[in-house]
Amino acid sequence: GAGVSQSPSNKVTEKGKDVELRCDPISGHTALYWYRQSLGQGLEFLIYFQGNSAPDKSGLPSDRFSAERTGGSVSTLTIQRTQQEDSAVYLCASSLGTGSLFEQFFGPGTRLTVL
Amino acid sequence: TQLLEQSPQFLSIQEGENLTVYCNSSSVFSSLQWYRQEPGEGPVLLVTVVTGGEVKKLKRLTFQFGDARKDSSLHITAAQPGDTGLYLCAGAATGGFKTIFGAGTRLFVKA
């Protein structure tokens, strides 16, 4: 079946503008993760959704970042009043369940550039 | 705060050479995973190790989980240009869902 998809693949915006990044997880996957990857770096955890439970937002770097997941499927990551340091690749992953033994399937990412 | 340190950060070798990359932490993990990421794509899972001292082999790749479950290594035998990529280790604490990623080892295999 189809993998995790993300859109847009690239986004260039001006400092101060808001952006929305979309993630379509694999059908049936209850867990959804957002990560941020800066150039040459590893993955920084941002937020996690599991079923109908309250999301874990502990990784969000500031209150300019928010995310929602509608109907337990599609997720949107919103960054308000973007700053240049927000430039990075934003990766979404989904998995069948929670816990360390479940494989996370990653999308190709959205490359965000804030000018 | 749990951290995973990977070494080396960058490795450039000739085709046919062997190499080992390391993933170390002061924390105990219930499991460790190794992912490989190619440019423009998301990481893809290679292996999960869950038992201290466990060794898993995947063709020319050998993965080991330390006895104390604080470290892991990835050994590649007779590297090929197709092995080029960013190798990430990731760990989860016991009972936890949050996966901590290392900064990665960027491998370049020259033909």
Tab-separated table of C-alpha atoms in Angstrom, chain B residues 22-111:
chain	number	residue	atom	x	y	z
B	22	TYR	CA	29.132	3.434	17.168
B	23	CYS	CA	26.164	4.612	19.158
B	24	ASN	CA	26.725	5.334	22.842
B	25	SER	CA	24.718	6.596	25.781
B	26	SER	CA	24.886	6.833	29.547
B	27	SER	CA	21.235	5.758	29.671
B	28	VAL	CA	19.732	2.301	29.417
B	29	PHE	CA	17.393	1.683	26.503
B	30	SER	CA	14.786	-1.025	26.145
B	31	SER	CA	15.685	-1.273	22.493
B	32	LEU	CA	17.854	0.363	19.892
B	33	GLN	CA	17.121	0.783	16.236
B	34	TRP	CA	19.332	1.580	13.285
B	35	TYR	CA	17.964	3.574	10.369
B	36	ARG	CA	19.503	4.536	7.039
B	37	GLN	CA	18.562	7.775	5.334
B	38	GLU	CA	19.318	8.754	1.753
B	39	PRO	CA	19.232	12.368	0.529
B	40	GLY	CA	15.730	13.689	0.044
B	41	GLU	CA	14.092	10.746	1.758
B	42	GLY	CA	13.001	9.787	5.239
B	43	PRO	CA	14.923	7.250	7.334
B	44	VAL	CA	14.265	3.562	6.728
B	45	LEU	CA	14.541	1.010	9.509
B	46	LEU	CA	17.382	-1.505	9.178
B	47	VAL	CA	17.114	-3.424	12.434
B	48	THR	CA	15.835	-3.371	16.010
B	49	VAL	CA	17.862	-4.929	18.832
B	50	VAL	CA	16.211	-5.584	22.164
B	51	THR	CA	18.350	-7.962	24.223
B	52	GLY	CA	21.641	-7.020	25.846
B	53	GLY	CA	24.484	-8.674	23.964
B	54	GLU	CA	22.274	-9.400	20.973
B	55	VAL	CA	23.914	-9.654	17.558
B	56	LYS	CA	21.898	-9.415	14.355
B	57	LYS	CA	23.170	-9.849	10.832
B	58	LEU	CA	21.618	-8.398	7.711
B	59	LYS	CA	23.676	-9.484	4.705
B	60	ARG	CA	26.937	-7.512	5.050
B	61	LEU	CA	25.697	-5.541	8.063
B	62	THR	CA	26.225	-6.754	11.637
B	63	PHE	CA	24.485	-5.020	14.517
B	64	GLN	CA	25.343	-5.487	18.179
B	65	PHE	CA	23.567	-4.291	21.310
B	66	GLY	CA	25.788	-3.808	24.345
B	67	ASP	CA	25.372	-6.088	27.354
B	68	ALA	CA	24.204	-3.173	29.483
B	69	ARG	CA	21.865	-1.917	26.728
B	70	LYS	CA	23.558	1.468	26.661
B	71	ASP	CA	25.398	1.198	23.374
B	72	SER	CA	25.292	-0.384	19.963
B	73	SER	CA	27.502	-0.810	16.939
B	74	LEU	CA	27.009	-1.314	13.236
B	75	HIS	CA	29.707	-3.109	11.265
B	76	ILE	CA	29.686	-3.155	7.475
B	77	THR	CA	31.831	-5.685	5.654
B	78	ALA	CA	33.138	-4.966	2.152
B	79	ALA	CA	31.342	-1.634	1.815
B	80	GLN	CA	29.755	-0.789	-1.523
B	81	PRO	CA	28.812	2.598	-3.028
B	82	GLY	CA	25.176	1.675	-2.436
B	83	ASP	CA	25.853	1.764	1.312
B	84	THR	CA	26.369	5.534	1.110
B	85	GLY	CA	23.953	7.395	3.352
B	86	LEU	CA	23.249	8.733	6.822
B	87	TYR	CA	23.099	6.031	9.497
B	88	LEU	CA	21.019	6.936	12.527
B	89	CYS	CA	20.665	5.076	15.769
B	90	ALA	CA	17.520	5.545	17.810
B	91	GLY	CA	16.549	4.363	21.248
B	92	ALA	CA	13.475	4.161	23.404
B	93	ALA	CA	13.420	4.021	27.183
B	94	THR	CA	11.664	1.155	28.927
B	95	GLY	CA	7.910	1.672	28.635
B	96	GLY	CA	8.410	4.827	26.652
B	97	PHE	CA	7.091	5.756	23.251
B	98	LYS	CA	9.380	8.657	22.499
B	99	THR	CA	12.283	7.668	20.300
B	100	ILE	CA	15.565	9.521	20.778
B	101	PHE	CA	17.726	9.816	17.677
B	102	GLY	CA	21.470	10.267	17.461
B	103	ALA	CA	22.955	12.895	15.148
B	104	GLY	CA	24.001	10.197	12.697
B	105	THR	CA	27.086	8.983	10.870
B	106	ARG	CA	27.354	10.140	7.295
B	107	LEU	CA	29.019	7.388	5.227
B	108	PHE	CA	30.429	7.889	1.758
B	109	VAL	CA	31.743	4.849	-0.100
B	110	LYS	CA	33.878	5.640	-3.131
B	111	ALA	CA	33.936	3.308	-6.123
